[in-house]
PDB file of C-alpha atoms in Angstrom:
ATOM      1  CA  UNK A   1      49.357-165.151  42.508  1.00 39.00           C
ATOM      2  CA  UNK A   2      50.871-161.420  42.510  1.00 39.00           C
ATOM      3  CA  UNK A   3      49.607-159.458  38.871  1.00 41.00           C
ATOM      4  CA  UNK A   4      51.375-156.249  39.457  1.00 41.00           C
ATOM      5  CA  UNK A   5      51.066-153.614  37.571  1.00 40.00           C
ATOM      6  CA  UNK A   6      51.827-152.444  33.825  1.00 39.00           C
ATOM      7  CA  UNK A   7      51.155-148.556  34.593  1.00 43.00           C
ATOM      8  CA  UNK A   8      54.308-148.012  33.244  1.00 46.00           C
ATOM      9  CA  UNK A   9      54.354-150.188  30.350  1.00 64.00           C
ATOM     10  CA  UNK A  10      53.514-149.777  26.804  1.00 78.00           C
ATOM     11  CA  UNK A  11      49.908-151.063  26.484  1.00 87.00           C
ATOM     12  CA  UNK A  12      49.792-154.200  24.814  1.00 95.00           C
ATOM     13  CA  UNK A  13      48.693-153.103  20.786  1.00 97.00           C
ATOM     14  CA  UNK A  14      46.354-155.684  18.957  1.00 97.00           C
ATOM     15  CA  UNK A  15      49.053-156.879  16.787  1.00 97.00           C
ATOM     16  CA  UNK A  16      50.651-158.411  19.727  1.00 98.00           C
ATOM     17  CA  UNK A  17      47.777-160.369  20.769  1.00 98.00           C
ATOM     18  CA  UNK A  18      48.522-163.908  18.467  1.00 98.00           C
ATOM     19  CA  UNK A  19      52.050-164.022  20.131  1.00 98.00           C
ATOM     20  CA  UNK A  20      51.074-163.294  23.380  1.00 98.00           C
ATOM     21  CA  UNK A  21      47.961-165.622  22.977  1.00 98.00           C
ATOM     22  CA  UNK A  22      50.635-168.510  21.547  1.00 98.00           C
ATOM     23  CA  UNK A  23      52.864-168.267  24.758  1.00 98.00           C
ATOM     24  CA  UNK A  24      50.017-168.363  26.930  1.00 98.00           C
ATOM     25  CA  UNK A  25      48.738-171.312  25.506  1.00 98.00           C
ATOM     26  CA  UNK A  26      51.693-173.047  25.341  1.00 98.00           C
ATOM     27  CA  UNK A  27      52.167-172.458  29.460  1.00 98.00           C
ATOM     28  CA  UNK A  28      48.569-173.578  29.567  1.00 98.00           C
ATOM     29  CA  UNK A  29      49.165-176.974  27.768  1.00 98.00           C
ATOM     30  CA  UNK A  30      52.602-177.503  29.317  1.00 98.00           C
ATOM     31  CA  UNK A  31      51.310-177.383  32.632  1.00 98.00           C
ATOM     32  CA  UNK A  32      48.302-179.697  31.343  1.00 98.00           C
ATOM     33  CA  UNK A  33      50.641-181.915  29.911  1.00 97.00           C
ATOM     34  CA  UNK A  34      53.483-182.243  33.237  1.00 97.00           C
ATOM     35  CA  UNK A  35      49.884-182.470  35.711  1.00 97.00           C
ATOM     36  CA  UNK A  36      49.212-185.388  33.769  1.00 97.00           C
ATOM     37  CA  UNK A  37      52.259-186.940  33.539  1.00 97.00           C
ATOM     38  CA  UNK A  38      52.074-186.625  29.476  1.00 98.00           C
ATOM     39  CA  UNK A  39      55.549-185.933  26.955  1.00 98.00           C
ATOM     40  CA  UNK A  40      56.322-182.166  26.350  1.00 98.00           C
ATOM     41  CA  UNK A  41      58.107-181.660  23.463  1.00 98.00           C
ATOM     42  CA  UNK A  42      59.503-177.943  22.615  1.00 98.00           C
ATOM     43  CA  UNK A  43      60.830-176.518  19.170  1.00 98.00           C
ATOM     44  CA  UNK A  44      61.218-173.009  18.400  1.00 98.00           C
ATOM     45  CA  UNK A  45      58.005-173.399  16.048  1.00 98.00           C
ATOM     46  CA  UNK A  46      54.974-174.873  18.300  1.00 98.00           C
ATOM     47  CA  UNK A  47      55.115-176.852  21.216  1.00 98.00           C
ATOM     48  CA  UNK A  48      53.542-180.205  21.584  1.00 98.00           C
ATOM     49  CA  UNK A  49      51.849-182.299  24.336  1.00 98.00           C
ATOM     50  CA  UNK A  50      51.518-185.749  23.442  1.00 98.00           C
ATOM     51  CA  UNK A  51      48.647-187.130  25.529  1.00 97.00           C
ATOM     52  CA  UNK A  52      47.247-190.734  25.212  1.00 97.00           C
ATOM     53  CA  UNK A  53      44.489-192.404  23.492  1.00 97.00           C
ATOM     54  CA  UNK A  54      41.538-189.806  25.934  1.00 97.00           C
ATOM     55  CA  UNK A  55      43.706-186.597  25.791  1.00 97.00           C
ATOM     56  CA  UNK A  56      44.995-186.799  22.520  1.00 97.00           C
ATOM     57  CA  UNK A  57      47.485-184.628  21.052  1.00 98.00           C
ATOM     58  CA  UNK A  58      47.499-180.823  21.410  1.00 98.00           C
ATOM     59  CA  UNK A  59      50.035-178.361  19.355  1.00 98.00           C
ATOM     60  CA  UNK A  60      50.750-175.209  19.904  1.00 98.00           C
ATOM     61  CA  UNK A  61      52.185-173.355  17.052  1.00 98.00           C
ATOM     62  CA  UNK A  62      54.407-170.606  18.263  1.00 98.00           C
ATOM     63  CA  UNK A  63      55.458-168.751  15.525  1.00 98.00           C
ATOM     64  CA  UNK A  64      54.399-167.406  11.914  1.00 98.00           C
ATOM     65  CA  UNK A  65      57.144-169.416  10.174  1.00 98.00           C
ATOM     66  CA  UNK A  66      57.250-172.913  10.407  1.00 98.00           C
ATOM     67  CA  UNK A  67      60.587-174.440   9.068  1.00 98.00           C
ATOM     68  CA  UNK A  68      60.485-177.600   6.348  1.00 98.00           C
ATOM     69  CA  UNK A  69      61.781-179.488  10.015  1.00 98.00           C
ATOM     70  CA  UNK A  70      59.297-178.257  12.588  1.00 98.00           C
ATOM     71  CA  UNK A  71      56.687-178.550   9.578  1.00 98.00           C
ATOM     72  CA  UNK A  72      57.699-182.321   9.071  1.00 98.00           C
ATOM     73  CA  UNK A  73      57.399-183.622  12.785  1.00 98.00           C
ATOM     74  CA  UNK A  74      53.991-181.400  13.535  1.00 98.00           C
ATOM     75  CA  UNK A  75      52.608-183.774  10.426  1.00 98.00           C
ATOM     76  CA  UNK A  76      54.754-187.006  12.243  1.00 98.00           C
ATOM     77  CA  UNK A  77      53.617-186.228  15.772  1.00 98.00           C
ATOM     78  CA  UNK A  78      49.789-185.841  14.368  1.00 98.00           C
ATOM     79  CA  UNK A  79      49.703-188.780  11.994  1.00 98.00           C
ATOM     80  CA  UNK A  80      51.201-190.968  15.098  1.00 98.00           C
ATOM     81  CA  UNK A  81      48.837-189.500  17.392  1.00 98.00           C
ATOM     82  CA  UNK A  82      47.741-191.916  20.224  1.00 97.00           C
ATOM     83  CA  UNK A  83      44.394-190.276  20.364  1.00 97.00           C
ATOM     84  CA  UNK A  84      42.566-187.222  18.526  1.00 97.00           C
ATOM     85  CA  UNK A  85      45.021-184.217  17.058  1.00 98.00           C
ATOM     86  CA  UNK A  86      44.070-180.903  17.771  1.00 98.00           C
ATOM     87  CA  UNK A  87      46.874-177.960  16.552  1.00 98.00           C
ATOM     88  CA  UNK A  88      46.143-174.203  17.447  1.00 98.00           C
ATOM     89  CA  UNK A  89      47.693-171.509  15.551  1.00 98.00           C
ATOM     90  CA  UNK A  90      47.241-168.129  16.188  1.00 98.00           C
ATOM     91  CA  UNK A  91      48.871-166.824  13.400  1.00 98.00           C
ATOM     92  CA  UNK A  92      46.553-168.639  10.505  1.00 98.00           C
ATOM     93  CA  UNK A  93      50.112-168.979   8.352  1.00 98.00           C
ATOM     94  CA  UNK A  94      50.463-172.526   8.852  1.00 98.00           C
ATOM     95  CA  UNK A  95      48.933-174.987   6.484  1.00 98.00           C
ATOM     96  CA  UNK A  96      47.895-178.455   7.677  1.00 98.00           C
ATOM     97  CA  UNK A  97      45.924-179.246   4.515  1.00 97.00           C
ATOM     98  CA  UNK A  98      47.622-182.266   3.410  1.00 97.00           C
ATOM     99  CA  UNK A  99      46.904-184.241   7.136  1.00 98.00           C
ATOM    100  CA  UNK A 100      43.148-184.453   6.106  1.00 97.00           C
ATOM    101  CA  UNK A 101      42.609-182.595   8.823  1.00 98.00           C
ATOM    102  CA  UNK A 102      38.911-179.937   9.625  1.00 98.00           C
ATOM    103  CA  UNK A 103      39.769-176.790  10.064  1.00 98.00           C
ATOM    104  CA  UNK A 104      37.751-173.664  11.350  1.00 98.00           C
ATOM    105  CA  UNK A 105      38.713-170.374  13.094  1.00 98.00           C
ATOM    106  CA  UNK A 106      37.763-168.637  16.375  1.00 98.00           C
ATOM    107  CA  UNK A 107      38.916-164.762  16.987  1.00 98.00           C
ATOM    108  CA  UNK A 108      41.831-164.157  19.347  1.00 98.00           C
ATOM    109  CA  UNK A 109      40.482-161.117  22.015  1.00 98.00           C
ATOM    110  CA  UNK A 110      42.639-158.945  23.864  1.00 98.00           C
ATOM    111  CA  UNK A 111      41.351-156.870  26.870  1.00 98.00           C
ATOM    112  CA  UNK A 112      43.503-154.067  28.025  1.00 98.00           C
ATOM    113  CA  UNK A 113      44.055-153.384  31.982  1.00 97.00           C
ATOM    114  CA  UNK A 114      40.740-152.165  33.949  1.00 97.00           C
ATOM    115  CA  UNK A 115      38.322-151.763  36.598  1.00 97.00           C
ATOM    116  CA  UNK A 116      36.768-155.327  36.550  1.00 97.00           C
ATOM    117  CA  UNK A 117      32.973-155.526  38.089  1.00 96.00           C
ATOM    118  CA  UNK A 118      31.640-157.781  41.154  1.00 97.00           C
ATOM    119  CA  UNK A 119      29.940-161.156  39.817  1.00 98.00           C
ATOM    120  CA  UNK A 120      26.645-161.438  40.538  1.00 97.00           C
ATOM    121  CA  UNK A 121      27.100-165.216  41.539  1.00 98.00           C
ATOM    122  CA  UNK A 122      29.415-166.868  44.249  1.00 98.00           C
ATOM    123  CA  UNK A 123      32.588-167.585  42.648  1.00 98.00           C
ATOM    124  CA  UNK A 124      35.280-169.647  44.357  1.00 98.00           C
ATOM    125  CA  UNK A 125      38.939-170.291  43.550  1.00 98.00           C
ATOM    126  CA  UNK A 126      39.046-174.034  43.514  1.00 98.00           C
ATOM    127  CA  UNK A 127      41.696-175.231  46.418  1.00 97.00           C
ATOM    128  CA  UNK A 128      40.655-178.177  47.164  1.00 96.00           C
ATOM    129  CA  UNK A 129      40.606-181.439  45.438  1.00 96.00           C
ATOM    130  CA  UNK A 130      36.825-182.531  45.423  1.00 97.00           C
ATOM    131  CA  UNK A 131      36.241-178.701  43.973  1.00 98.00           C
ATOM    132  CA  UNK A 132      38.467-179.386  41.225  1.00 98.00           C
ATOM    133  CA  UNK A 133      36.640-182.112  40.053  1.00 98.00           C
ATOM    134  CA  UNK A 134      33.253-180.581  40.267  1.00 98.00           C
ATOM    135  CA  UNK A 135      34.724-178.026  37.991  1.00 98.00           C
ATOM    136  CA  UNK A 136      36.293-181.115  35.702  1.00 98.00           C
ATOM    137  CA  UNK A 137      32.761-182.182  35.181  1.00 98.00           C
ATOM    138  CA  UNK A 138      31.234-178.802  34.733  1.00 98.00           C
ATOM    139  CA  UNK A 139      34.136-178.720  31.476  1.00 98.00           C
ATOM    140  CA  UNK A 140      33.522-181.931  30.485  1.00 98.00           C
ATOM    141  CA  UNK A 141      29.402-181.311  30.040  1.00 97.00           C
ATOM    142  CA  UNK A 142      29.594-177.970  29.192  1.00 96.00           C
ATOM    143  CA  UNK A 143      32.645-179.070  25.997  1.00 96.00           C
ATOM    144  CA  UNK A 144      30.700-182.264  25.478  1.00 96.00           C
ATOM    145  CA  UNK A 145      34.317-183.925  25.954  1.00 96.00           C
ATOM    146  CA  UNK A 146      32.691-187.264  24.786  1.00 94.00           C
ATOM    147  CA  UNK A 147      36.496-188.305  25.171  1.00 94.00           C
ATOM    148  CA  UNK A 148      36.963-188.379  28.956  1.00 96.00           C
ATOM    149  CA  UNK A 149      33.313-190.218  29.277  1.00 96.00           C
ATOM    150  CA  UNK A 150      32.992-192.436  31.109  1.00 97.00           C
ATOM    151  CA  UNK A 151      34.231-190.199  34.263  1.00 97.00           C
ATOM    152  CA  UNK A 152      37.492-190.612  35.202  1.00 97.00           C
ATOM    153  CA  UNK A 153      37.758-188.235  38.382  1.00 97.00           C
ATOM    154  CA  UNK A 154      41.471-185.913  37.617  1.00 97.00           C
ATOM    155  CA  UNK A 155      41.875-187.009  34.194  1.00 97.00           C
ATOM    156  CA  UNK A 156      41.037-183.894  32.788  1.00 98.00           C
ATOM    157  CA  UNK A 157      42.302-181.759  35.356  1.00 98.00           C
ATOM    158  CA  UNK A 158      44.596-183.753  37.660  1.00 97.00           C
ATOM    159  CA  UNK A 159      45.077-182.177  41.456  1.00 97.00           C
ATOM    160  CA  UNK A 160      48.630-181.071  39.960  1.00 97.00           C
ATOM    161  CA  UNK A 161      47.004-178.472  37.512  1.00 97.00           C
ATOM    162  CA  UNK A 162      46.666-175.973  40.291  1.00 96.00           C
ATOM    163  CA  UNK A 163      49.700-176.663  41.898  1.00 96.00           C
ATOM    164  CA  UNK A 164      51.530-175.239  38.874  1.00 96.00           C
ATOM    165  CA  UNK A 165      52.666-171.729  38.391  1.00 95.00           C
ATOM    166  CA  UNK A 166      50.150-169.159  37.198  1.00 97.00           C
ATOM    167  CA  UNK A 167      47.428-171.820  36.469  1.00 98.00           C
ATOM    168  CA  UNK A 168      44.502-171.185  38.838  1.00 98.00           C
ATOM    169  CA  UNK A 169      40.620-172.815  38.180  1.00 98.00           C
ATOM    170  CA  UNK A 170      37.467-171.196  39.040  1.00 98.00           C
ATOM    171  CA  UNK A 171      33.793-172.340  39.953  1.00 98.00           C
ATOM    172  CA  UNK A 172      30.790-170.333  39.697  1.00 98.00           C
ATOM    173  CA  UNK A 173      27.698-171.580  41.962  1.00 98.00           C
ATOM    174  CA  UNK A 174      23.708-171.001  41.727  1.00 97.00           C
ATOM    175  CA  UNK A 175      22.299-171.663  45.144  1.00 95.00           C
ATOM    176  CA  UNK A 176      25.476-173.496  46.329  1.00 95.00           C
ATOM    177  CA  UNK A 177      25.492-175.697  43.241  1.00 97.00           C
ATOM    178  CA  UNK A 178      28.375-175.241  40.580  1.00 98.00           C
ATOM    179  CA  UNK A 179      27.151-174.017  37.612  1.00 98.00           C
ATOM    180  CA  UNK A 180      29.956-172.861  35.513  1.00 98.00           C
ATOM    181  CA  UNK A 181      33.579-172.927  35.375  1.00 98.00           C
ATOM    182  CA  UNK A 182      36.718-171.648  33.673  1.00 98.00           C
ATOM    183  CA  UNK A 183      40.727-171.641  33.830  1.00 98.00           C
ATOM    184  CA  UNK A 184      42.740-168.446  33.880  1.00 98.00           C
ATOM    185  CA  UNK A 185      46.924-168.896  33.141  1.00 98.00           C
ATOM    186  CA  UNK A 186      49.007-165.853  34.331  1.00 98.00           C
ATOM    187  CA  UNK A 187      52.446-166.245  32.157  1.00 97.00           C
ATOM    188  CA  UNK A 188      54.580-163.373  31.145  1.00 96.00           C
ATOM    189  CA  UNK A 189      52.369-160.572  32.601  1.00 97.00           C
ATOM    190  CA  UNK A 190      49.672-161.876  30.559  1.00 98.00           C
ATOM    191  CA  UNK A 191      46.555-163.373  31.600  1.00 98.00           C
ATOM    192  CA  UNK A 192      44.255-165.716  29.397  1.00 98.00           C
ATOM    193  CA  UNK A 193      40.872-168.336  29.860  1.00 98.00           C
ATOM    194  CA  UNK A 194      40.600-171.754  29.124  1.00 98.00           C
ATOM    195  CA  UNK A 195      37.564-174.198  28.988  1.00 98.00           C
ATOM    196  CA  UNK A 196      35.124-171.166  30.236  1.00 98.00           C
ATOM    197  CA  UNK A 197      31.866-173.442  30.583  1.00 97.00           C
ATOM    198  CA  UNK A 198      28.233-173.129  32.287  1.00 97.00           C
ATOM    199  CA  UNK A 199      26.556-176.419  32.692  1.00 96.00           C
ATOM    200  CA  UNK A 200      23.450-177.246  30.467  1.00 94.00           C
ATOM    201  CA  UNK A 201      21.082-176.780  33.600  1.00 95.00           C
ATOM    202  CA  UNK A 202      22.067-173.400  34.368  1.00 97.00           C
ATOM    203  CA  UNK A 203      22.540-171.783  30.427  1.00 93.00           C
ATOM    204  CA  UNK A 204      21.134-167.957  29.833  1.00 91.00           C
ATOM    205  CA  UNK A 205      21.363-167.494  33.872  1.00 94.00           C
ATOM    206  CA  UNK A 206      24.996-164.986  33.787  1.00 97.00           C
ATOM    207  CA  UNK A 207      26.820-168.093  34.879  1.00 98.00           C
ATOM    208  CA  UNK A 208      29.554-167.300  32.138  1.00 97.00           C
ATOM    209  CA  UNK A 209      29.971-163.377  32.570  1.00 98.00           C
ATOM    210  CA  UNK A 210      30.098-164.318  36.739  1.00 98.00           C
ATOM    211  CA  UNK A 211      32.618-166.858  36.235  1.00 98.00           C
ATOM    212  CA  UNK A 212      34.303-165.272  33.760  1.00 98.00           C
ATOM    213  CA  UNK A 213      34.497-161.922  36.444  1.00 98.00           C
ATOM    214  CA  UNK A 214      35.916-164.174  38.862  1.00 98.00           C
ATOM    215  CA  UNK A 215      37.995-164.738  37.116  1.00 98.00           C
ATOM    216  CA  UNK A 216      39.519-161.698  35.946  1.00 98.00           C
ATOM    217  CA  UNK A 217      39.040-160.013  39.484  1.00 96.00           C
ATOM    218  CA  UNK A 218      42.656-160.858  39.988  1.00 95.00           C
ATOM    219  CA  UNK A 219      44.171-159.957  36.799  1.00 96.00           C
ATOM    220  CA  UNK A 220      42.852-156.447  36.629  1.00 96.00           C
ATOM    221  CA  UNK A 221      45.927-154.619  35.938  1.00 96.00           C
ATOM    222  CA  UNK A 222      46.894-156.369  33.294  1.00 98.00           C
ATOM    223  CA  UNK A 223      46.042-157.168  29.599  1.00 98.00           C
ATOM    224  CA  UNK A 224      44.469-160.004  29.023  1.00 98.00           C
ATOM    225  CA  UNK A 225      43.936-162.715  25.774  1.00 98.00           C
ATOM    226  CA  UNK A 226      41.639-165.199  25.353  1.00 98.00           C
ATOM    227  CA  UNK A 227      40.195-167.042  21.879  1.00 98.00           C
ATOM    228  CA  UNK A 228      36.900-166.699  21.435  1.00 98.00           C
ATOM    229  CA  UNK A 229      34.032-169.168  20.062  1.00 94.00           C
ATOM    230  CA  UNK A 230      31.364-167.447  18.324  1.00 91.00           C
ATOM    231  CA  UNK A 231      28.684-168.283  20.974  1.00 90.00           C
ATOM    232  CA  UNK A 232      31.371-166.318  23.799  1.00 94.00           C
ATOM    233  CA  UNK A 233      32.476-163.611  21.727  1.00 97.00           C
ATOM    234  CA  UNK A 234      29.178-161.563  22.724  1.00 97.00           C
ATOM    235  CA  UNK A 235      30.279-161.991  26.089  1.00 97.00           C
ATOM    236  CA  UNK A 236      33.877-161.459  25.776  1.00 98.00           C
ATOM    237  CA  UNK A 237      32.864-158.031  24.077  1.00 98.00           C
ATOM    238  CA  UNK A 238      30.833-157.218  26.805  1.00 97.00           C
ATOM    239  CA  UNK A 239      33.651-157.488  29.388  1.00 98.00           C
ATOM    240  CA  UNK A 240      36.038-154.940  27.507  1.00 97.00           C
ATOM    241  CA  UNK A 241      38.148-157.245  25.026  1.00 98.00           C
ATOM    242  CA  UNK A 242      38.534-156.670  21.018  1.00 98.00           C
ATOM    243  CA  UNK A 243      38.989-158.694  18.303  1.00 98.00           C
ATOM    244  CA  UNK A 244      42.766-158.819  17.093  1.00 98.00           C
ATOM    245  CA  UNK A 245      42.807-161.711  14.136  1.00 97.00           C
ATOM    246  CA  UNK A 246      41.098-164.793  13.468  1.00 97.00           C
ATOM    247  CA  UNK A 247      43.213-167.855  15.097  1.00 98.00           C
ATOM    248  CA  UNK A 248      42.854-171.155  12.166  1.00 98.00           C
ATOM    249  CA  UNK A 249      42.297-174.520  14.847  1.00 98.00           C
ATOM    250  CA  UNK A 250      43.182-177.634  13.327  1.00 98.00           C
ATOM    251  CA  UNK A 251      41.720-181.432  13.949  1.00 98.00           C
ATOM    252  CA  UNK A 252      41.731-184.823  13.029  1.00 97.00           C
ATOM    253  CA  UNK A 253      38.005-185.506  14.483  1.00 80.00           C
TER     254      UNK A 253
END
């Protein structure tokens, strides 16, 4: 995919970052959502992908202000749920209290545009099909995505994932065996990581940081977001990106 170049941009500022984070997200879980054949549903507030009983539901809220409507079918579309709800806000403004549902939040990072260094592990941009689901079960170990056990080869990421704009999936191998695995999404001159994973066998070997590098290789002029969980923040701090606010997650298990 072509990055360009923001050298003659205004660097993307901190308070940016939860926007920026929200639209990537949203072209992360739309293309997740049309791979898999799943309903996409789009408001000006958050947009939704309405998976089944395995996938769940995923929302995307996509602005600080929430009307009384858009607040009414985010509680519908989670109560009907086929499967398990899970709503991401970056903003932490919108309150889900009254669904029952656990909440917790995770940092949203940004990194500015820079040098970014060689892994020290093979990392491969996954072409082919039988790649992309050794990285499917590197995600599903390395999440514990009890949901998508037993193995249901392109469930999780169906062949059409990287066949979609801007989506592209990495693998990171010890001695020719995968080992870790991530997602990047390149939307709006904005890169960002999904599902960044090392399986359990290969933990505390650089699996993440050489994925992760891999990763980033080809967005290297240009800023970057990601949301952080407190065991990858460490890492994420390591590579050059700063916290910008706490994103509130929302879920029903």
């Amino acid at each position: 995919m072509t990055t360009g170049s923001t050298s003659t941009e205004q660097p993307l500022s901190l308070a940016e970052a939860p926007m920026r984070q929200a639209r990537n997200s949203a072209a992360f879980w739309t293309a997740t959502g049309r791979s898999r054949g799943h309903e996409v549903i789009r408001r000006r507030g958050f947009v939704a992908v309405d998976g089944d009983e395995r996938a769940g539901l995923r929302i995307l809220i996509q602005e600080p202000d929430l009307d009384p409507g858009e607040l009414a079918e985010v509680s519908e579309l989670v109560r009907g749920a086929a499967g398990a709800a899970n709503v991401e806000d970056p903003f932490s403004s919108t309150d889900l209290s009254h669904l029952g549902l656990r909440n917790w939040q995770m940092p949203i990072m940004l990194r500015l545009p820079g040098p970014v260094g060689e892994p020290a592990l093979d990392v491969i941009r996954v072409r082919r099909s039988e790649d992309l689901q050794t990285a499917e079960r590197v995600v599903i170990e390395g999440f514990e995505l009890d949901g998508f056990e037993p193995y249901r080869p392109g469930e999780l990421f169906p062949t059409a994932l990287i066949e979609q704009p801007g989506v592209d999936v990495f693998i990171a191998t010890v001695d020719s065996v995968a080992a870790g695995a991530c997602v990047s999404v390149l939307a709006d001159g904005v890169g960002s990581h999904y599902w960044v994973s090392t399986s359990s066998a290969f933990r505390s070997r650089g699996v993440g940081r050489a994925v992760m590098l891999g990763a980033l290789a080809h967005l290297a002029d240009l800023p970057a977001t990601l949301t952080a969980s407190k065991l990858g923040r460490p890492l994420y701090e390591s590579l050059g990106y700063t916290v910008a606010t706490p994103s509130t997650w929302w879920a029903s298990s």
